[in-house]
Coordinates of C-alpha atoms and ligand atoms in Angstrom, one line a residue:
M1 CA 20.5 -70.3 5.7
N2 CA 17.2 -69.7 7.5
R3 CA 14.4 -68.5 5.3
V4 CA 10.8 -67.4 5.9
V5 CA 8.2 -67.8 3.2
V6 CA 5.2 -65.4 3.4
G7 CA 2.1 -64.7 1.4
A8 CA 2.2 -61.3 -0.2
Q9 CA -1.5 -61.0 -1.0
W10 CA -4.7 -62.5 0.6
G11 CA -3.5 -66.0 1.0
D12 CA -3.5 -69.0 -1.4
E13 CA -0.6 -67.6 -3.4
G14 CA 0.9 -71.0 -3.8
K15 CA 3.0 -71.0 -0.6
G16 CA 2.6 -74.8 -0.2
K17 CA 4.1 -75.5 -3.6
I18 CA 7.1 -73.1 -3.0
I19 CA 7.7 -74.5 0.5
D20 CA 7.8 -78.0 -0.9
I21 CA 10.4 -76.9 -3.5
L22 CA 12.6 -75.1 -0.9
A23 CA 12.2 -77.9 1.7
K24 CA 14.6 -80.0 -0.4
D25 CA 17.4 -77.8 0.9
A26 CA 16.2 -77.3 4.5
D27 CA 16.4 -79.5 7.6
Y28 CA 13.5 -78.1 9.6
I29 CA 10.2 -76.7 8.3
V30 CA 8.2 -74.7 10.8
R31 CA 4.7 -73.4 10.8
Y32 CA 4.4 -70.3 13.1
Q33 CA 0.9 -69.0 13.0
G34 CA -2.7 -69.7 11.8
G35 CA -4.2 -73.1 12.2
S36 CA -6.4 -75.4 10.2
N37 CA -7.8 -72.3 8.4
A38 CA -4.8 -72.7 6.1
G39 CA -4.9 -75.0 3.1
H40 CA -1.5 -75.5 1.5
T41 CA -1.5 -77.6 -1.7
V42 CA 1.5 -79.7 -2.8
V43 CA 1.4 -81.8 -5.9
V44 CA 3.9 -84.6 -6.3
D45 CA 3.8 -87.3 -8.9
G46 CA 0.2 -86.3 -9.8
K47 CA -0.9 -86.7 -6.2
N48 CA -2.6 -83.8 -4.5
Y49 CA -1.8 -83.2 -0.8
I50 CA -3.5 -80.4 1.1
F51 CA -1.9 -79.5 4.4
H52 CA -3.8 -77.6 7.1
L53 CA -1.5 -77.9 10.1
I54 CA 1.3 -80.2 9.1
P55 CA 4.2 -78.2 7.5
S56 CA 4.3 -78.6 3.7
G57 CA 7.9 -80.1 3.8
I58 CA 6.6 -83.4 5.3
L59 CA 6.8 -85.2 1.9
H60 CA 10.6 -84.9 1.9
K61 CA 12.0 -87.9 3.8
G62 CA 14.0 -87.1 6.9
K63 CA 12.9 -83.5 7.3
I64 CA 11.8 -82.4 10.7
C65 CA 8.4 -80.6 10.7
C66 CA 7.5 -78.3 13.6
I67 CA 4.3 -76.6 14.7
G68 CA 5.4 -73.5 16.6
N69 CA 3.7 -71.9 19.6
G70 CA 2.0 -69.3 17.4
V71 CA -0.2 -72.0 15.8
T72 CA -3.7 -72.8 17.1
V73 CA -4.1 -76.6 17.0
D74 CA -7.3 -78.3 16.5
P75 CA -6.4 -81.8 17.7
S76 CA -9.2 -83.6 15.8
A77 CA -8.1 -81.9 12.5
L78 CA -4.4 -82.7 13.2
I79 CA -5.0 -86.4 14.0
K80 CA -7.1 -86.7 10.9
E81 CA -4.3 -85.2 8.9
I82 CA -1.7 -87.5 10.4
K83 CA -4.0 -90.5 9.6
E84 CA -4.6 -89.4 6.1
L85 CA -0.9 -89.0 5.5
A86 CA -0.2 -92.5 6.9
H87 CA -3.0 -93.8 4.6
M88 CA -1.1 -92.2 1.6
G89 CA 2.1 -94.0 2.7
I90 CA 3.8 -91.0 4.2
N91 CA 5.4 -91.9 7.5
I92 CA 5.8 -89.0 9.8
G93 CA 7.5 -91.2 12.4
G94 CA 9.6 -89.0 14.8
R95 CA 9.5 -86.1 12.3
L96 CA 6.6 -84.1 13.6
K97 CA 7.2 -81.8 16.6
I98 CA 4.6 -79.7 18.4
S99 CA 5.2 -76.8 20.8
P100 CA 3.8 -77.2 24.3
L101 CA 2.7 -73.6 24.0
C102 CA 0.3 -74.0 21.1
H103 CA -3.2 -73.0 22.0
I104 CA -5.8 -75.7 21.5
I105 CA -9.1 -75.3 19.5
F106 CA -12.2 -76.7 21.2
P107 CA -15.6 -77.3 19.5
Y108 CA -16.9 -74.2 21.3
H109 CA -14.4 -72.1 19.4
K110 CA -15.7 -73.5 16.1
I111 CA -19.4 -73.1 17.0
L112 CA -18.8 -69.6 18.3
D113 CA -17.0 -68.7 15.1
D114 CA -20.0 -70.0 13.1
L115 CA -22.7 -68.4 15.3
R116 CA -20.9 -65.1 15.4
E117 CA -20.5 -65.0 11.6
K118 CA -24.2 -65.7 11.2
K119 CA -25.1 -62.8 13.4
L120 CA -22.7 -60.3 11.9
V121 CA -24.1 -57.7 9.6
H122 CA -20.7 -57.1 8.0
K123 CA -19.5 -60.7 7.7
I124 CA -15.8 -61.5 7.7
G125 CA -16.4 -64.7 5.8
T126 CA -14.1 -66.8 8.1
T127 CA -13.3 -70.4 7.5
R128 CA -15.3 -71.3 10.7
R129 CA -12.4 -73.3 12.0
G130 CA -12.5 -71.6 15.4
I131 CA -9.4 -69.5 14.8
G132 CA -10.6 -66.1 15.9
P133 CA -12.3 -67.3 19.2
C134 CA -9.2 -69.4 20.1
Y135 CA -6.8 -66.5 19.6
A136 CA -9.2 -64.3 21.5
D137 CA -9.0 -66.7 24.5
K138 CA -5.2 -66.7 24.2
I139 CA -5.1 -62.9 24.4
N140 CA -7.8 -62.9 27.1
R141 CA -5.5 -65.3 29.1
C142 CA -8.1 -68.1 29.4
G143 CA -6.8 -70.3 26.6
I144 CA -5.9 -73.9 27.0
R145 CA -2.4 -74.8 25.7
M146 CA -0.9 -78.1 24.6
V147 CA 1.0 -78.3 27.9
D148 CA -2.4 -77.8 29.8
L149 CA -4.0 -80.5 27.6
L150 CA -1.3 -82.9 28.7
N151 CA -2.0 -82.3 32.4
P152 CA -5.4 -83.8 33.3
R153 CA -5.8 -81.8 36.5
V154 CA -5.0 -78.4 34.7
L155 CA -7.2 -79.4 31.8
K156 CA -10.1 -80.2 34.0
D157 CA -9.8 -77.0 35.9
K158 CA -9.4 -74.7 32.9
L159 CA -12.1 -76.5 30.8
M160 CA -14.6 -76.3 33.6
N161 CA -14.0 -72.6 34.1
N162 CA -14.1 -71.9 30.4
L163 CA -17.3 -73.9 29.9
E164 CA -19.0 -72.1 32.7
E165 CA -18.5 -68.7 30.9
K166 CA -18.9 -70.0 27.4
N167 CA -22.1 -71.9 28.1
E168 CA -23.6 -68.7 29.5
I169 CA -22.7 -66.8 26.3
F170 CA -24.0 -69.7 24.2
K171 CA -27.4 -69.8 26.0
K172 CA -28.0 -66.0 26.5
V173 CA -26.5 -64.6 23.3
Y174 CA -26.9 -67.4 20.7
H175 CA -29.7 -69.6 22.2
H176 CA -27.4 -72.6 21.8
K177 CA -27.5 -75.4 24.3
G178 CA -23.7 -75.2 25.0
F179 CA -21.3 -78.0 25.8
D180 CA -21.1 -80.8 28.4
F181 CA -18.0 -81.0 30.5
P182 CA -17.6 -84.8 30.8
L183 CA -18.0 -85.5 27.1
L184 CA -15.5 -82.8 26.1
Y185 CA -13.0 -83.7 28.8
R186 CA -13.1 -87.4 27.7
E187 CA -12.7 -86.4 24.1
Y188 CA -9.7 -84.1 24.8
T189 CA -7.9 -86.4 27.2
G190 CA -8.0 -88.9 24.3
Y191 CA -6.4 -86.4 22.0
A192 CA -3.7 -85.7 24.7
A193 CA -2.8 -89.4 24.7
A194 CA -2.5 -89.4 20.9
L195 CA -0.4 -86.2 20.6
A196 CA 1.8 -86.3 23.7
K197 CA 4.6 -88.1 21.8
Y198 CA 5.0 -85.1 19.4
V199 CA 5.3 -82.4 22.1
V200 CA 8.7 -80.8 22.5
S201 CA 10.1 -77.3 23.0
I202 CA 10.4 -75.9 19.5
S203 CA 12.4 -72.9 20.5
S204 CA 15.1 -75.1 22.1
L205 CA 15.0 -77.5 19.1
L206 CA 15.5 -74.7 16.7
E207 CA 18.2 -73.1 18.8
Q208 CA 20.2 -76.3 18.7
A209 CA 19.5 -76.7 15.0
N210 CA 20.8 -73.3 14.3
R211 CA 23.9 -73.9 16.4
S212 CA 24.6 -77.0 14.4
K213 CA 24.3 -75.1 11.2
K214 CA 21.1 -76.7 10.1
D215 CA 18.8 -74.9 7.7
I216 CA 15.4 -73.8 8.9
L217 CA 12.5 -72.9 6.6
F218 CA 9.6 -71.0 8.2
E219 CA 6.2 -71.6 6.6
G220 CA 3.9 -68.6 6.7
A221 CA 0.2 -69.2 6.5
Q222 CA -2.5 -66.8 5.1
G223 CA -1.0 -63.6 3.7
T224 CA 0.1 -60.0 4.4
F225 CA -3.4 -58.6 3.9
L226 CA -5.0 -61.1 6.2
D227 CA -2.5 -60.1 8.9
I228 CA -4.2 -59.0 12.2
D229 CA -2.3 -55.7 12.2
F230 CA -1.3 -55.0 8.6
G231 CA -4.3 -56.6 6.8
T232 CA -7.6 -55.1 5.7
Y233 CA -8.9 -55.1 9.2
P234 CA -11.5 -56.3 10.3
Y235 CA -11.5 -58.6 7.2
V236 CA -8.5 -60.4 8.3
T237 CA -7.4 -63.5 10.3
S238 CA -6.4 -63.3 13.9
S239 CA -2.6 -63.9 13.7
S240 CA 0.6 -62.3 12.5
A241 CA 0.9 -63.5 9.0
I242 CA 3.8 -61.2 8.1
S243 CA 7.5 -62.4 8.4
G244 CA 7.9 -60.9 11.9
G245 CA 5.3 -63.4 13.1
C246 CA 7.8 -66.2 12.7
T247 CA 10.0 -65.1 15.6
I248 CA 7.1 -64.8 18.2
G249 CA 5.3 -67.8 16.7
S250 CA 8.3 -70.2 17.0
G251 CA 10.5 -68.7 19.7
V252 CA 13.5 -67.8 17.7
P253 CA 15.3 -64.4 17.8
P254 CA 15.1 -62.1 14.8
H255 CA 18.8 -62.5 13.9
F256 CA 18.0 -66.1 12.9
I257 CA 16.4 -64.9 9.7
D258 CA 18.6 -64.6 6.6
K259 CA 16.1 -64.3 3.9
V260 CA 12.4 -63.5 3.4
I261 CA 10.8 -65.1 0.3
G262 CA 7.4 -63.6 -0.6
V263 CA 5.0 -65.6 -2.7
A264 CA 2.6 -63.7 -5.0
K265 CA 0.1 -64.9 -7.6
A266 CA 0.5 -63.3 -11.1
Y267 CA -3.0 -62.0 -10.5
T268 CA -4.9 -61.6 -7.2
T269 CA -7.5 -63.7 -5.3
R270 CA -9.3 -63.4 -2.1
V271 CA -11.7 -65.8 -0.2
G272 CA -14.1 -64.2 2.2
E273 CA -15.4 -60.6 2.5
G274 CA -13.6 -57.3 2.5
P275 CA -12.3 -54.7 0.0
F276 CA -10.6 -55.8 -3.2
P277 CA -9.7 -52.8 -5.4
T278 CA -8.7 -54.8 -8.5
E279 CA -11.5 -57.3 -8.4
F280 CA -12.7 -58.5 -11.9
T281 CA -16.3 -58.2 -13.1
Q282 CA -18.3 -61.3 -12.1
E283 CA -18.1 -62.7 -15.6
F284 CA -14.3 -62.4 -15.9
S285 CA -13.8 -63.6 -12.3
R286 CA -15.8 -66.7 -13.3
I287 CA -13.5 -67.3 -16.3
I288 CA -10.3 -67.0 -14.4
R289 CA -11.7 -69.0 -11.4
E290 CA -12.5 -71.9 -13.7
K291 CA -9.2 -71.6 -15.5
G292 CA -7.1 -71.3 -12.4
S293 CA -9.2 -73.7 -10.3
E294 CA -9.7 -70.9 -7.8
F295 CA -11.7 -72.7 -5.1
G296 CA -10.6 -72.7 -1.4
A297 CA -8.3 -75.6 -0.4
T298 CA -9.9 -75.6 3.1
T299 CA -13.6 -74.6 2.5
G300 CA -14.0 -75.2 -1.2
R301 CA -15.5 -71.7 -1.5
P302 CA -15.1 -69.9 -4.8
R303 CA -12.2 -67.4 -4.7
R304 CA -12.8 -63.8 -5.9
C305 CA -10.3 -62.9 -8.6
G306 CA -8.7 -59.7 -9.8
W307 CA -5.7 -58.1 -11.5
F308 CA -2.2 -58.0 -9.9
D309 CA -2.1 -55.2 -7.5
A310 CA 1.4 -53.7 -7.2
V311 CA 0.4 -51.2 -4.6
M312 CA -0.5 -54.1 -2.3
V313 CA 2.5 -56.3 -3.0
K314 CA 4.9 -53.3 -2.6
Q315 CA 3.4 -52.8 0.9
A316 CA 4.0 -56.5 1.6
V317 CA 7.6 -56.2 0.5
L318 CA 7.9 -53.3 2.9
V319 CA 6.3 -54.8 6.0
S320 CA 7.8 -58.3 5.7
G321 CA 11.2 -57.2 4.4
I322 CA 10.8 -59.5 1.4
T323 CA 14.2 -60.1 -0.2
E324 CA 13.0 -62.1 -3.2
L325 CA 9.7 -63.1 -4.7
A326 CA 8.2 -66.2 -6.2
L327 CA 5.6 -65.4 -8.8
T328 CA 3.0 -68.2 -9.3
K329 CA 0.2 -69.2 -11.7
L330 CA 1.6 -67.3 -14.7
D331 CA 0.3 -70.1 -16.9
I332 CA -3.3 -69.0 -16.0
L333 CA -2.7 -65.7 -17.8
S334 CA -1.8 -67.3 -21.1
G335 CA -4.2 -66.4 -23.9
L336 CA -5.2 -62.9 -22.6
K337 CA -4.8 -60.1 -25.1
S338 CA -3.7 -57.7 -22.5
I339 CA -2.9 -57.8 -18.8
S340 CA -3.5 -55.0 -16.3
V341 CA -1.5 -54.2 -13.2
A342 CA -2.6 -51.7 -10.6
V343 CA 0.2 -49.2 -10.0
G344 CA -1.7 -46.6 -7.9
Y345 CA -5.2 -45.8 -6.6
K346 CA -7.3 -42.7 -7.0
Y347 CA -9.8 -41.7 -4.4
K348 CA -11.8 -38.4 -4.3
G349 CA -9.3 -36.6 -6.5
K350 CA -6.3 -37.9 -4.5
T351 CA -3.7 -40.3 -5.8
F352 CA -2.4 -43.0 -3.6
K353 CA 0.9 -44.6 -4.3
Y354 CA 0.9 -46.4 -1.0
F355 CA -1.6 -48.8 0.4
P356 CA -4.3 -46.9 2.4
Y357 CA -5.3 -48.5 5.7
D358 CA -8.8 -47.0 6.0
C359 CA -11.1 -49.7 4.7
E360 CA -13.7 -47.1 3.6
V361 CA -11.0 -45.5 1.4
L362 CA -10.0 -48.9 0.1
E363 CA -13.6 -49.9 -0.7
G364 CA -13.9 -46.7 -2.8
V365 CA -10.5 -46.4 -4.6
K366 CA -10.2 -46.7 -8.4
P367 CA -7.1 -48.5 -9.4
V368 CA -4.7 -46.7 -11.8
Y369 CA -3.8 -49.5 -14.3
K370 CA -0.8 -50.1 -16.5
E371 CA -1.8 -52.3 -19.4
L372 CA 0.8 -54.7 -20.7
P373 CA 0.5 -57.0 -23.8
G374 CA -0.4 -60.7 -23.0
W375 CA 1.0 -63.8 -24.6
N376 CA -0.8 -66.7 -26.3
E377 CA 1.6 -69.5 -25.9
N378 CA 1.1 -72.3 -23.4
V379 CA 4.0 -71.9 -21.0
S380 CA 3.3 -74.8 -18.6
S381 CA 6.2 -76.9 -19.9
T382 CA 8.8 -74.2 -20.4
K383 CA 12.0 -75.1 -18.5
H384 CA 14.3 -72.1 -19.0
Y385 CA 13.5 -68.5 -18.4
K386 CA 14.8 -67.3 -21.7
E387 CA 12.5 -69.7 -23.5
F388 CA 9.3 -67.9 -22.2
P389 CA 7.5 -65.6 -24.7
R390 CA 8.9 -62.1 -24.9
D391 CA 5.7 -60.6 -23.4
F392 CA 5.7 -63.1 -20.5
R393 CA 9.2 -61.9 -19.6
N394 CA 8.2 -58.3 -20.1
Y395 CA 5.4 -58.8 -17.6
V396 CA 7.7 -60.4 -15.0
D397 CA 10.4 -57.6 -15.6
F398 CA 7.7 -54.9 -15.2
L399 CA 6.6 -56.4 -11.9
Q400 CA 10.2 -56.7 -10.7
D401 CA 10.9 -53.1 -11.5
I402 CA 7.8 -51.6 -10.0
L403 CA 8.1 -53.7 -6.8
G404 CA 11.8 -53.1 -6.4
V405 CA 12.4 -56.7 -5.5
R406 CA 14.0 -59.6 -7.4
I407 CA 11.7 -62.2 -8.8
S408 CA 13.7 -65.4 -8.3
M409 CA 11.2 -68.0 -9.2
V410 CA 8.3 -68.2 -11.7
S411 CA 5.7 -71.0 -11.4
V412 CA 3.7 -72.2 -14.4
G413 CA 1.9 -75.2 -13.0
S414 CA 1.2 -77.0 -9.7
S415 CA 3.8 -79.7 -10.0
R416 CA 7.5 -79.4 -8.8
S417 CA 8.9 -79.5 -12.3
Q418 CA 6.8 -76.5 -13.4
T419 CA 9.0 -74.1 -11.6
V420 CA 11.7 -72.0 -13.2
F421 CA 14.5 -70.3 -11.2
I422 CA 15.7 -67.0 -12.6
Ligands
GDP1 P1 -1.3 -71.7 -0.4 O1 -2.4 -71.6 0.6 O2 -0.6 -70.4 -0.6 O3 -0.4 -72.8 -0.2 O4 -2.0 -71.9 -1.8 P2 -3.2 -73.0 -2.1 O5 -2.7 -74.3 -2.1 O6 -4.4 -72.7 -1.3 O7 -3.7 -72.5 -3.6 C1 -2.8 -72.5 -4.6 C2 -3.3 -73.4 -5.7 O8 -2.6 -73.2 -6.9 C3 -3.1 -74.9 -5.4 O9 -4.1 -75.7 -6.0 C4 -1.8 -75.2 -6.2 O10 -1.6 -76.6 -6.6 C5 -1.9 -74.3 -7.4 N1 -0.7 -73.8 -8.0 C6 0.4 -73.4 -7.3 N2 1.3 -72.8 -8.3 C7 0.7 -72.9 -9.5 C8 1.0 -72.5 -10.8 O11 2.1 -71.9 -11.0 N3 0.1 -72.8 -11.8 C9 -1.1 -73.4 -11.5 N4 -1.9 -73.6 -12.6 N5 -1.4 -73.8 -10.3 C10 -0.6 -73.5 -9.3
IMO2 P1 -3.6 -70.1 3.4 O1 -2.6 -70.4 4.4 C1 -7.0 -67.6 2.1 C2 -9.4 -65.9 5.3 C3 -10.9 -66.3 5.4 C4 -11.5 -65.0 5.9 C5 -10.4 -64.5 6.9 C6 -10.6 -64.9 8.3 O2 -4.2 -71.3 2.7 O3 -3.2 -69.0 2.4 P2 -10.3 -67.1 9.7 O4 -11.0 -68.5 9.6 O5 -8.9 -67.1 9.6 O6 -10.8 -66.4 10.9 O7 -10.9 -66.2 8.5 O8 -9.2 -65.1 6.4 N1 -8.4 -66.9 5.3 C7 -7.7 -67.4 4.3 N2 -7.8 -67.0 3.0 N3 -6.0 -68.5 2.5 C8 -5.9 -68.8 3.8 O9 -4.9 -69.6 4.2 C9 -6.8 -68.3 4.7 N4 -7.0 -68.4 6.1 C10 -7.9 -67.6 6.4 O10 -11.4 -66.7 4.2 O11 -11.6 -64.1 4.9
MG3 MG1 -4.4 -72.0 0.8

């Protein structure tokens, strides 16, 4: 059984926690897009692990963790993550595999990301990890891949050419001094030496795995509405975060995929700028942010919070072919008198049942809400679905009906045991 896990909202849905749970029954866990902009939290035995590049299945002994070609790799961030894991007693040994086709993030990507954001009138609110500029180089065919990093002559040539162009942009557009070739070259040949042992063709590895009936779990980063095509463009990331991204981002054919598991929070959050139809008032946002610890796992920025938006999640089900859904953070809704769910949008007298792609429309829509009764009980230690309060189950059933997809897991806390299968 090969499964893909995708975020159904704007990221931070709790994918890391769900991947960790599902990884128990998988042999390979594969990241296929994004980079160190991702922050996937896994809590085991009270210890908090935040994964940026390493797949969230790494805590399970013996599982092979792959970084597919679609991921942008910041070598300094990856090496730091490997060291931190070793420090916490997690031995990645021969379990980490990196595609030679991954594009490499350089400091000029990160600085460009930062300078560009500062200059923009309508800011995106990026994580400033160099993701956009690195993918831009990839598409512009001047990117430097892992395989290039491992070849000193190719690296020298490509880096020199890139710096010539980038330094001109730095100086003329941003009044920044730019970067020295010798220093960067030395730094990156050092990274090459440290990472070479992990590099292997991921597509061949997964093909063999599939042939020997091994189970592959693909780990999406970000979420549907941060997808470069299907998200709230331009307030998106620069990769394909929907389920389809897993085939191009890891080199496996579409028929490998048996199931698509969407992850959605029981409410909505977003970090960064862009439209957010169901966003709470500032005061209520602050309350839920504190209660749900809604601060970015990568940047620490406060997350914006709002009601569950069924128009959005329905669209995510459609574009990713989600076959079942994991609903997280239901515990955070305990104690509310009533809970609202957006079931449609109104804009200039028109009713939208489907997600509009015009950002101007999206900025101006008024959600049509269905109000449901809340529950008071603390649900974080409930172990069986039928033991949840009636109104809790009523909320889950309502979402299931309106989304037209089975909710197969509910999560009521960050640890493994706080997960109930339905
Ligand atoms: P990801 O990027 O989708 O992996 O999500 P993040 O790790 O960025 O953010 C999710 C946060 O919610 C993490 O701090 C998780 O530990 C936490 N979390 C996940 N599921 C639950 C849940 O059901 N209840 C609570 N209270 N926290 C959860
Ligand atoms: P995980 O995998 C939430 C957001 C940024 C910004 C936009 C573009 O943890 O769910 P980028 O640095 O990618 O160019 O930023 O995307 N963003 C995320 N938001 N979760 C993430 O990852 C995100 N990765 C990027 O905040 O709005
Ligand atoms: Mg996250």
